[in-house]
Short mmCIF file of C-alpha atoms and ligand atoms in Angstrom, two decimals:
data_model
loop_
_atom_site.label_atom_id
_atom_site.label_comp_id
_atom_site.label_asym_id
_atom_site.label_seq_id
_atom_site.Cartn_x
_atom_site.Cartn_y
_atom_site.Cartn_z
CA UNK A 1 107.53 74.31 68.05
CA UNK A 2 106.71 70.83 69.78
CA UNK A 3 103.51 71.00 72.16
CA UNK A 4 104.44 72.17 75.87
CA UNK A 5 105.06 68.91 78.05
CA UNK A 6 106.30 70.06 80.90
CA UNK A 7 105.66 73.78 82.79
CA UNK A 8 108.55 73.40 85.63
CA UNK A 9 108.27 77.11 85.45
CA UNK A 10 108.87 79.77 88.51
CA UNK A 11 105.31 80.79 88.72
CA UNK A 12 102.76 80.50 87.96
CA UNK A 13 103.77 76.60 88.55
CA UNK A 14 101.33 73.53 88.17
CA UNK A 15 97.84 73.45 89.22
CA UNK A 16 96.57 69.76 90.15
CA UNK A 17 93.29 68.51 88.57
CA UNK A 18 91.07 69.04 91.92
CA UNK A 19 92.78 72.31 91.70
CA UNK A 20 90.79 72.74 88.10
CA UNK A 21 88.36 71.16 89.00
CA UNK A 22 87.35 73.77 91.88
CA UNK A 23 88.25 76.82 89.38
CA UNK A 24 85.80 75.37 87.68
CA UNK A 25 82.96 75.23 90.11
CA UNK A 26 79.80 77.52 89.43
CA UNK A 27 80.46 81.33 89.63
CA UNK A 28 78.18 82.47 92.65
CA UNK A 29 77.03 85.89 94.25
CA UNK A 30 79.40 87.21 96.63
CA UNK A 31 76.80 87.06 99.05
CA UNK A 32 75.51 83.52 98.89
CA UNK A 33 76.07 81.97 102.10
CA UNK A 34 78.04 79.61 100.67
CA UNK A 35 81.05 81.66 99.56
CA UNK A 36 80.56 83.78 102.26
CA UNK A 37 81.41 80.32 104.33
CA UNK A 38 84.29 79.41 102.28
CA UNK A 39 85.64 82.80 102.01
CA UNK A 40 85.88 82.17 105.97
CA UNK A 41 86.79 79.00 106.05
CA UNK A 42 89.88 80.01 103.40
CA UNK A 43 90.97 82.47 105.66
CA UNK A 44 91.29 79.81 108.52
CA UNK A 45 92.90 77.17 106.02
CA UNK A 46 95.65 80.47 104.78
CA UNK A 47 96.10 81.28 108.95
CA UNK A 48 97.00 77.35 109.58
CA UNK A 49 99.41 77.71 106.64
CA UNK A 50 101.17 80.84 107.82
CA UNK A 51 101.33 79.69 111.44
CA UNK A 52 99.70 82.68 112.30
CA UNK A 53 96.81 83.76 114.96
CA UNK A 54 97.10 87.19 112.91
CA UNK A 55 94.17 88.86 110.32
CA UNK A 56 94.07 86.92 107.08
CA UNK A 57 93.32 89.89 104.19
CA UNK A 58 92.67 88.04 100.60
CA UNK A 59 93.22 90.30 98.24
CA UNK A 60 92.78 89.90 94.17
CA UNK A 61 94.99 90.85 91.77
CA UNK A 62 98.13 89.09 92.21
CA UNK A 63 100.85 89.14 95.17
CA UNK A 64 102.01 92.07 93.81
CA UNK A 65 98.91 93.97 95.08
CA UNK A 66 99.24 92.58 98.69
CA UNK A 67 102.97 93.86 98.63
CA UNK A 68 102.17 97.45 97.25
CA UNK A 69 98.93 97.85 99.36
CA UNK A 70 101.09 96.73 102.81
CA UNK A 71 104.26 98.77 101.79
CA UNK A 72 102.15 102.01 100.91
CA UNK A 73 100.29 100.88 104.06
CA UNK A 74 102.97 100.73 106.63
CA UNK A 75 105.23 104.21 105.17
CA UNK A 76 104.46 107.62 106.13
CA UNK A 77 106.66 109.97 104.97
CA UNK A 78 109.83 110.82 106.70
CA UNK A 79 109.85 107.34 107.91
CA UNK A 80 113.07 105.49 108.36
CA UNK A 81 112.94 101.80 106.94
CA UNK A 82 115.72 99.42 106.33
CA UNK A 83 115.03 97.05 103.21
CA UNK A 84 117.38 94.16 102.62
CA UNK A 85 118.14 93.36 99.19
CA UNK A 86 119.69 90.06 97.38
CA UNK A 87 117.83 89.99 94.07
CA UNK A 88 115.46 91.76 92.06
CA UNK A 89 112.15 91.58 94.23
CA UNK A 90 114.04 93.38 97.22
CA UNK A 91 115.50 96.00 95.33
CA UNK A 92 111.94 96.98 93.29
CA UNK A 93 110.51 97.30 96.98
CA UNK A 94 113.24 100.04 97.93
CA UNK A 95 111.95 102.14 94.63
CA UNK A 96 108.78 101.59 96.48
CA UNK A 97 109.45 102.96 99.75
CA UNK A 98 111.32 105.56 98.00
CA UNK A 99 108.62 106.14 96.15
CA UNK A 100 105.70 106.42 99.13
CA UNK A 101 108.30 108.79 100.93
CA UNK A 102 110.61 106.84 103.21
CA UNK A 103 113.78 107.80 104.36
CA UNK A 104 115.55 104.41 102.67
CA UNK A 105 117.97 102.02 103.99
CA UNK A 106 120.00 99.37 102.49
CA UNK A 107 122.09 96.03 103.28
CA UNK A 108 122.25 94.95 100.03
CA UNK A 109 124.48 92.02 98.78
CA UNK A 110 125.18 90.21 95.09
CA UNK A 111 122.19 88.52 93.78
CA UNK A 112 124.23 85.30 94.53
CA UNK A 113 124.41 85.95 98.06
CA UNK A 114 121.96 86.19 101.07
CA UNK A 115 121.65 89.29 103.77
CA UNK A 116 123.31 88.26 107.08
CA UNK A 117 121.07 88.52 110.27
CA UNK A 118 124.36 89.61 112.12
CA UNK A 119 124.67 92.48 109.30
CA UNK A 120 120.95 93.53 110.12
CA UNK A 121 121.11 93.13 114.06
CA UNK A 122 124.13 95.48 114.07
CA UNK A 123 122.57 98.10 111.52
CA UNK A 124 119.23 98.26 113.51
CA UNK A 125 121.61 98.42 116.64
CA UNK A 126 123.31 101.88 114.85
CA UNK A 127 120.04 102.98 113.51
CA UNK A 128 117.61 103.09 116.32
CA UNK A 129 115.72 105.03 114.09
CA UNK A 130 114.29 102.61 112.13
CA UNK A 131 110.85 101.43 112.43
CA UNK A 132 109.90 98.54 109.83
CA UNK A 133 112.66 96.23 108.01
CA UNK A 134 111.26 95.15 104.49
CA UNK A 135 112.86 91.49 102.93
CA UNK A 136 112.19 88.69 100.83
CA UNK A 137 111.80 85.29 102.09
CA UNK A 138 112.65 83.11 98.97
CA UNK A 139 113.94 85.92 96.20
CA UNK A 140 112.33 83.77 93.36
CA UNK A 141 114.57 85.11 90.49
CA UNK A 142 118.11 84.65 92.47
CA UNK A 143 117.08 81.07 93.77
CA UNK A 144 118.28 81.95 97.05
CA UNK A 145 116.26 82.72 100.66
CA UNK A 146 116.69 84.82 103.90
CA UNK A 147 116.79 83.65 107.11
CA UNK A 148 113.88 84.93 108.50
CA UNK A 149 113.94 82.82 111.74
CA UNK A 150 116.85 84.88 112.95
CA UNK A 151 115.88 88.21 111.06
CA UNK A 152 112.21 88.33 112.42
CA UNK A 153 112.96 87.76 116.23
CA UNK A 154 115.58 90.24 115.43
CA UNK A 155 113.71 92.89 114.56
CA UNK A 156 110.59 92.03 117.29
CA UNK A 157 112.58 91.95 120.31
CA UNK A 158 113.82 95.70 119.27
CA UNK A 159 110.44 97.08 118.56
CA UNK A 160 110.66 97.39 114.89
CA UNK A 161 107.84 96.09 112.27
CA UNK A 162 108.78 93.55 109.48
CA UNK A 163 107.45 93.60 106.35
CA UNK A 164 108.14 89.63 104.63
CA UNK A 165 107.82 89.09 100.92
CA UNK A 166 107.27 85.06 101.26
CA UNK A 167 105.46 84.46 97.83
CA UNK A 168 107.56 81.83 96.85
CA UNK A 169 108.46 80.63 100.23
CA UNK A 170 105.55 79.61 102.38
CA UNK A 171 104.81 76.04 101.45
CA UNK A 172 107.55 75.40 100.22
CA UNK A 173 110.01 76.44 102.81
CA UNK A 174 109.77 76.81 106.81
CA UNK A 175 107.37 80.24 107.40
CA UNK A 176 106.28 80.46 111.22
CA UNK A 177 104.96 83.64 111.25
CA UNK A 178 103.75 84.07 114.92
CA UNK A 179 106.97 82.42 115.92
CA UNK A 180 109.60 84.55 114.27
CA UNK A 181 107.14 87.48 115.19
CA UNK A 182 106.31 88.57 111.85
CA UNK A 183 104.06 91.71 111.02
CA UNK A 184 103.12 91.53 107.77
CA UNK A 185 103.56 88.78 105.56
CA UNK A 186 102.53 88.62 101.82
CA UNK A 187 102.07 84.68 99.68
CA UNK A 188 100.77 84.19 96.24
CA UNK A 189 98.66 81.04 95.23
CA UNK A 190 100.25 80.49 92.13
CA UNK A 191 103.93 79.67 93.71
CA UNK A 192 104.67 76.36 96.15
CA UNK A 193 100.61 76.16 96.72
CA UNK A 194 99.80 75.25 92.95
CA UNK A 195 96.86 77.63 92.71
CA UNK A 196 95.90 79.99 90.71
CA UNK A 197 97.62 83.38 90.09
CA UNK A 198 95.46 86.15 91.45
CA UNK A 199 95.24 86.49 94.74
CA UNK A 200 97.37 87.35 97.44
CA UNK A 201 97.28 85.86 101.02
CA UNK A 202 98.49 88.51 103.81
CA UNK A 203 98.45 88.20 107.16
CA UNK A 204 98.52 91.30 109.40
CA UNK A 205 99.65 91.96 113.14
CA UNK A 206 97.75 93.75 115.85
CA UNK A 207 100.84 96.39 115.48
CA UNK A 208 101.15 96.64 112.09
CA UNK A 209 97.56 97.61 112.04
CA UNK A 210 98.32 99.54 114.33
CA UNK A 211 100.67 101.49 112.52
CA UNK A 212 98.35 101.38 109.51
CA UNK A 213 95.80 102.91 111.00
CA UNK A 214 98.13 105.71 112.50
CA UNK A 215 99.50 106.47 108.80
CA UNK A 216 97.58 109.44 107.60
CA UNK A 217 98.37 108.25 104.48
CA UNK A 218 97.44 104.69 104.07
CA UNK A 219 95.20 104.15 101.26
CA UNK A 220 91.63 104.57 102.08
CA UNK A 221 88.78 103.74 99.81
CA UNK A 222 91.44 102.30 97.23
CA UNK A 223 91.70 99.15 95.70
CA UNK A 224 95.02 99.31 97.45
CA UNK A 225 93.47 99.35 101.13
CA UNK A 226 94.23 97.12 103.69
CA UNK A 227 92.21 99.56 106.11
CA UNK A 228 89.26 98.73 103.81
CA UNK A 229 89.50 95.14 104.47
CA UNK A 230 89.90 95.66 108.19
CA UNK A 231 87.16 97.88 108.56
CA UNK A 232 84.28 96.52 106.12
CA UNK A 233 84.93 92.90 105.81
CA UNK A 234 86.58 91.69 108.85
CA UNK A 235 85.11 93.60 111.37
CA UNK A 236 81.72 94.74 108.94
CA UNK A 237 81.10 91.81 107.52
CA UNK A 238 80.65 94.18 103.94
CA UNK A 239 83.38 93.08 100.93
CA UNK A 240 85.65 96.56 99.62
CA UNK A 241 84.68 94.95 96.71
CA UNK A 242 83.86 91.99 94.53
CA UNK A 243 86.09 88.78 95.33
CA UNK A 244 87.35 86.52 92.52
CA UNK A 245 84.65 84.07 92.91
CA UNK A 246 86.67 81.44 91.03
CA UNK A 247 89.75 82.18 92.48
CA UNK A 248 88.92 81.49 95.42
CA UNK A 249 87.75 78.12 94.77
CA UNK A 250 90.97 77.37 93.53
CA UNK A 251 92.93 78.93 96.65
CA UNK A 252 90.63 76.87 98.78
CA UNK A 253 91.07 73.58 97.08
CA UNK A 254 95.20 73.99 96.64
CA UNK A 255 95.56 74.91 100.64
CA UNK A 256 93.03 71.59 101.19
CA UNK A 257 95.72 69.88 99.22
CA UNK A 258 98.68 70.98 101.07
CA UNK A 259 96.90 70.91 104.63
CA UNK A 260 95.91 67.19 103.85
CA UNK A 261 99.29 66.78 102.74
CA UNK A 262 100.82 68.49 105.73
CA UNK A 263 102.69 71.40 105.48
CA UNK A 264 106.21 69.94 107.07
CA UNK A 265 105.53 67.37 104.25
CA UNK A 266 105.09 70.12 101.42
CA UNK A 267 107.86 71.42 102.80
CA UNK A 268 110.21 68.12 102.25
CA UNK A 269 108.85 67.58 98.88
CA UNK A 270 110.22 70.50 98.03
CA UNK A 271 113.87 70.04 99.32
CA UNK A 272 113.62 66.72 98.37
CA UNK A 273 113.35 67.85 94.65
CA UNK A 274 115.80 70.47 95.34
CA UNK A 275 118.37 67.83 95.66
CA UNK A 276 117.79 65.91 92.82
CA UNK A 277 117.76 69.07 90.54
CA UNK A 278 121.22 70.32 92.29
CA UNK A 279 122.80 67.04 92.16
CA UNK A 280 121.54 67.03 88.31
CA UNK A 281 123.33 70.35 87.33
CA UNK A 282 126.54 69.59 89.28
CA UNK A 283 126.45 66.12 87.48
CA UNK A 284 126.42 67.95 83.88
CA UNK A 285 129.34 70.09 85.01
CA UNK A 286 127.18 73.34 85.37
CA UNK A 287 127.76 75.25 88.14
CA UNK A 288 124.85 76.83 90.83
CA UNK A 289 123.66 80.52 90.88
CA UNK A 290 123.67 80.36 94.68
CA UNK A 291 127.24 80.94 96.06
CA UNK A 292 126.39 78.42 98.55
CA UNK A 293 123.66 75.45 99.36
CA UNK A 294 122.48 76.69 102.43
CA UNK A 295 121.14 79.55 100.86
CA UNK A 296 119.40 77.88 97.93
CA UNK A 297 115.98 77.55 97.40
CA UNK A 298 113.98 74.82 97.92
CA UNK A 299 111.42 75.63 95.20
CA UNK A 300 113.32 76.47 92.33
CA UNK A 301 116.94 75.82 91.28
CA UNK A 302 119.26 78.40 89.62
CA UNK A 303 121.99 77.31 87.23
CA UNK A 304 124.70 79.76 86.02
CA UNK A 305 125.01 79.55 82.63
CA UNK A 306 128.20 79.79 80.25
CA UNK A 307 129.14 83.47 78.77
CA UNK A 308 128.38 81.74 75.65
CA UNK A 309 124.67 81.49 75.67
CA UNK A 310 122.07 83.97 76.51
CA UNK A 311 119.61 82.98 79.25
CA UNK A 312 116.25 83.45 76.86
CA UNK A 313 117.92 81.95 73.87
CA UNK A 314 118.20 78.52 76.26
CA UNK A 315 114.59 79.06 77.48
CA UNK A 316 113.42 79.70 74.13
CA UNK A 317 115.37 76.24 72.76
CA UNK A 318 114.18 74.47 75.78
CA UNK A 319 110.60 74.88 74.96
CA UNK A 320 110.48 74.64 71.26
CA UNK A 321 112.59 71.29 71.31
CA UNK A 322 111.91 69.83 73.94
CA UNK A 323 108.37 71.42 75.14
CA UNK A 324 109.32 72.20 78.66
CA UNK A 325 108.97 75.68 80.17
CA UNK A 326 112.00 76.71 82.11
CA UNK A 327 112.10 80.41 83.88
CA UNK A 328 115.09 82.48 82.62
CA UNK A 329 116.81 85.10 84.95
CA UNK A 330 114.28 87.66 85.45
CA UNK A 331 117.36 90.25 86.20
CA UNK A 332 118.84 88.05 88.61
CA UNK A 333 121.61 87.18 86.02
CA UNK A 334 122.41 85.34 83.16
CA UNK A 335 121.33 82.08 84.58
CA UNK A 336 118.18 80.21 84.01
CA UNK A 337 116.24 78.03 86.61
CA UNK A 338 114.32 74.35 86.45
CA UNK A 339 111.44 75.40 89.71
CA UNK A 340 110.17 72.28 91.89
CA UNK A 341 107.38 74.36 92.85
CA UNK A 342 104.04 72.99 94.01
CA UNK A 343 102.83 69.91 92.13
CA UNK A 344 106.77 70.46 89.86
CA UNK A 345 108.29 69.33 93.27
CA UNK A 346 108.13 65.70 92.99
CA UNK A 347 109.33 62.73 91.41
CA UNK A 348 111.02 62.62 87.89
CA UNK A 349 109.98 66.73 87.41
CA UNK A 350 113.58 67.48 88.16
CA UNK A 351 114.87 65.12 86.27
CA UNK A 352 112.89 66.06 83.32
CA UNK A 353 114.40 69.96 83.66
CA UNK A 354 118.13 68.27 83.83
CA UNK A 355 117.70 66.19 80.88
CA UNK A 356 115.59 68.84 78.53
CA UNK A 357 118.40 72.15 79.68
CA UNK A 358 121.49 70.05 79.09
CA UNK A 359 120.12 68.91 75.94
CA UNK A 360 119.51 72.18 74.61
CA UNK A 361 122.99 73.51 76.17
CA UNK A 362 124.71 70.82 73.89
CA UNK A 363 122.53 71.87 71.01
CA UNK A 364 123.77 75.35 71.44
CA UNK A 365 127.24 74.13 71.31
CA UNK A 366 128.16 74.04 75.26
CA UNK A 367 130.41 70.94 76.66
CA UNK A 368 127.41 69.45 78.94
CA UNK A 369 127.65 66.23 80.05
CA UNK A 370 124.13 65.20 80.10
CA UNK A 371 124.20 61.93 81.02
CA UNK A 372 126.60 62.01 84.13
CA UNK A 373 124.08 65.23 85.07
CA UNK A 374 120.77 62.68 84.87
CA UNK A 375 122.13 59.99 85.94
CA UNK A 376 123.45 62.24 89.20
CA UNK A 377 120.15 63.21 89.78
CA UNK A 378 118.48 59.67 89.31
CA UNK A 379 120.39 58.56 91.65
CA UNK A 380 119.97 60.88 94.51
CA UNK A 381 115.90 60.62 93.55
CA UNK A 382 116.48 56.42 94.33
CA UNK A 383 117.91 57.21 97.56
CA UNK A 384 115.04 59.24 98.36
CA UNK A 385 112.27 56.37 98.15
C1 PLP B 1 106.23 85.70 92.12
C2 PLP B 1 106.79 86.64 93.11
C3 PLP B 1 106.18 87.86 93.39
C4 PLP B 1 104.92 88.27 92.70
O1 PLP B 1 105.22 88.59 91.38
P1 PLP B 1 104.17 88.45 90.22
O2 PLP B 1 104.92 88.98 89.03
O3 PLP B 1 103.03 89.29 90.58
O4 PLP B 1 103.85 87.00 90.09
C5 PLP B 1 106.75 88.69 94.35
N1 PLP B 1 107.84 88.31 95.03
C6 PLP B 1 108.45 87.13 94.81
C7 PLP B 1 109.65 86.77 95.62
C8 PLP B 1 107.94 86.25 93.85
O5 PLP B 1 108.54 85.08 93.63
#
C-alpha cells in the first residue's frame, strides 16, 4: 500500500497545523483558571458560529452524544414527533425516538432526494399534534442538505420544537440558528471546522429547556444529561464531569480559524470546492448521487458509481494506489464521495479526489474519462481565482 497523501475523507476531515499545534498544548486541571477562561471563551466563539444568543453545552464524546443526549432529552413517552428522513443519519434518529417512546412520524424520501418544506408545513398543518420535528441539516452520507431556512420558521411560527442534526453543515453551509428559530442544534468539530473528533457543540433554546426540564424522563445524573450541564456548569459554575482538556484546545483553535476567516467566507470555500469537484465528475462522465444541484452538499460530493464496482472495493483501490482516503457510501448507496470539508475545501483538494477516483475506476475496468473529468474541474477552479 503507498503512504496516505491525501485524507479528503467525510469526517473526521483535515486538521490544520495551529489546529495540532493547540491539541498539543499542556494538559491542565479542569479548574485552572485558564481553561476555565477558554472553556468560556469557546462557548462564545461556538455561539458566534451558530448565530445563536442560545446556551452553548460542550459535550465529549463525539456528535453522536450531543444528538442522543438532546433526543432522549426532548421525548417523553407518548409524545408525537415528526422526523424527516433522506439518508441514513435521519432514519437512525427515528429508531431513536422509537426507542425513548415517541409516537413516530415520517416524511421520508430516497436517499437521493431532499424533504420538501411544503411536505412538512402541510403534515404539521394535519397533525397538530406534534410537538418537536427532528432533521438533518447536511445528511453527510447522501451528500445532500435540508432546507432549514424554510423548515425552522416553519415549525416556530406553529409552536413546535426542532431538533437540527447540522454536524456536517455549520461552517460549511448557511446555519442561522436564532434566525430560522432553531431549538436545538447539534455540530461536531471534526466536520467543516477541521477539529478534532470528540466533542459536540449544542446549542439549546429557552423552550427546549423548557421542555427538558418538564420531561420526567430526561437523563439526570447521566453522562447523557443536558440538565446536568444546565444546572452545574452553566448556572453552578461545577463541570458534570471532566472536559477533554485537549480537545478543547483544538475546538478553540479551529473556530479561531474559521472566525478569523469569517464564517460567510468558510462558507464559500466550501461551495467553491463543491464546484470544482461536481464539474470534475460530470467531466469523467460519472453521474451525481444528488438527483439535483440545489440539494447537494457543499462539503462533500457524492458520485454514483457503475453496477460494476462495489463502493469499498473503489475506496480500498483509491487508497492503496493512489494514497488518498475517499469516504464510501455509509448506507446511503453504492456511491462513494471526494468531501471538501474544512481545510479539504480549497484549492487543488478536489482536483486531487477527481484525478485519484477516475484513475482507480479505469483500473477497475470502468470507461472513465479522466482527463476531460480534471481538466473540467481545472478549469472551473481558474475561473474561481
Ligand atoms: C458525522 C456525522 C454525525 C456524527 O457521526 P459520528 O459517527 O459520531 O462521527 C452525525 N450526523 C451527521 C449528519 C454526520 O455527518
Amino acid at each position: 500500500m503507498v503512504q496516505l497523501d491525501f485524507t479528503l475523507s467525510a469526517g473526521p476531515t483535515v486538521a490544520t497545523p495551529r489546529t495540532l499545534a493547540a491539541l498539543g498544548m499542556p494538559i491542565t486541571y479542569h479548574y485552572d483558571p485558564d481553561f476555565l477562561e477558554a472553556f468560556r471563551r469557546t462557548e462564545r466563539k461556538v455561539a458566534e458560529l451558530f448565530r445563536t444568543t442560545n446556551d452553548i453545552v460542550l459535550m465529549q464524546g463525539e456528535a453522536i452524544v450531543g444528538l442522543e443526549g438532546a433526543a432522549r432529552s426532548l421525548v417523553s413517552p407518548g409524545m408525537h414527533v415528526l422526523n424527516l428522513v433522506q439518508g441514513v443519519f435521519g432514519k437512525g434518529m427515528g429508531y431513536w425516538l422509537t426507542d425513548f417512546g415517541a409516537v413516530l412520524h415520517e416524511i421520508e424520501v430516497a436517499y437521493n432526494e431532499a424533504v420538501d418544506p411544503a411536505a412538512v408545513e402541510e403534515y404539521l398543518d394535519a397533525h397538530p399534534e406534534i410537538e418537536l420535528v427532528t432533521l438533518v441539516a447536511s445528511e453527510t452520507p447522501s451528500g445532500t442538505v435540508t432546507d432549514v431556512s424554510r423548515i425552522g420558521p416553519i415549525c416556530r411560527a406553529r409552536g413546535v420544537l426542532t431538533l437540527v442534526d447540522t454536524v456536517s453543515g455549520v461552517g460549511g453551509m448557511e446555519f442561522l440558528t436564532d434566525e430560522w428559530g432553531l431549538d436545538v442544534c447539534v455540530a461536531g468539530a471534526q466536520k467543516c471546522l477541521g477539529g478534532p473528533p470528540g466533542v459536540a457543540l449544542v446549542t439549546v433554546s429557552a423552550g427546549a429547556w423548557q421542555s427538558m426540564l418538564a420531561n420526567e424522563r430526561a437523563p439526570r445524573s447521566s453522562y447523557l444529561s443536558l440538565i446536568d450541564w444546565k444546572t452545574k456548569w452553566l448556572e453552578g459554575g461545577v463541570f458534570p464531569y471532566t472536559p477533554s482538556v485537549s480537545d478543547m484546545h483544538g475546538l478553540e483553535a479551529c473556530l479561531d480559524q474559521v472566525l478569523e476567516e469569517g464564517v460567510d467566507a468558510s462558507i464559500a470555500r466550501h461551495f467553491a470546492s463543491a464546484d470544482v469537484a461536481r464539474a470534475g465528475v460530470r467531466g469523467m462522465g460519472l453521474e451525481l448521487w444528488p438527483a439535483s444541484d440545489d440539494i447537494a452538499a457543499s462539503c462533500v460530493t457524492s458520485v454514483r458509481l457503475p453496477d460494476a464496482v462495489d463502493h469499498i472495493e473503489v475506496r480500498t483501490h483509491v487508497r492503496e494506489h493512489y494514497g488518498v482516503m475517499l469516504s464510501s457510501g455509509q448506507g446511503a448507496g453504492n456511491l462513494i464521495r471526494i468531501a471538501h470539508m474544512g481545510p479539504t475545501a480549497s484549492g487543488l483538494h478536489p482536483v486531487v479526489g477527481i484525478a485519484a477516483l477516475g484513475r482507480s475506476l479505469v483500473d477497475l475496468g470502468q470507461p472513465v474519462n479522466v482527463g476531460d473529468g480534471v481538466e473540467a474541474a481545472l478549469a472551473v477552479l481558474s475561473n474561481q481565482q
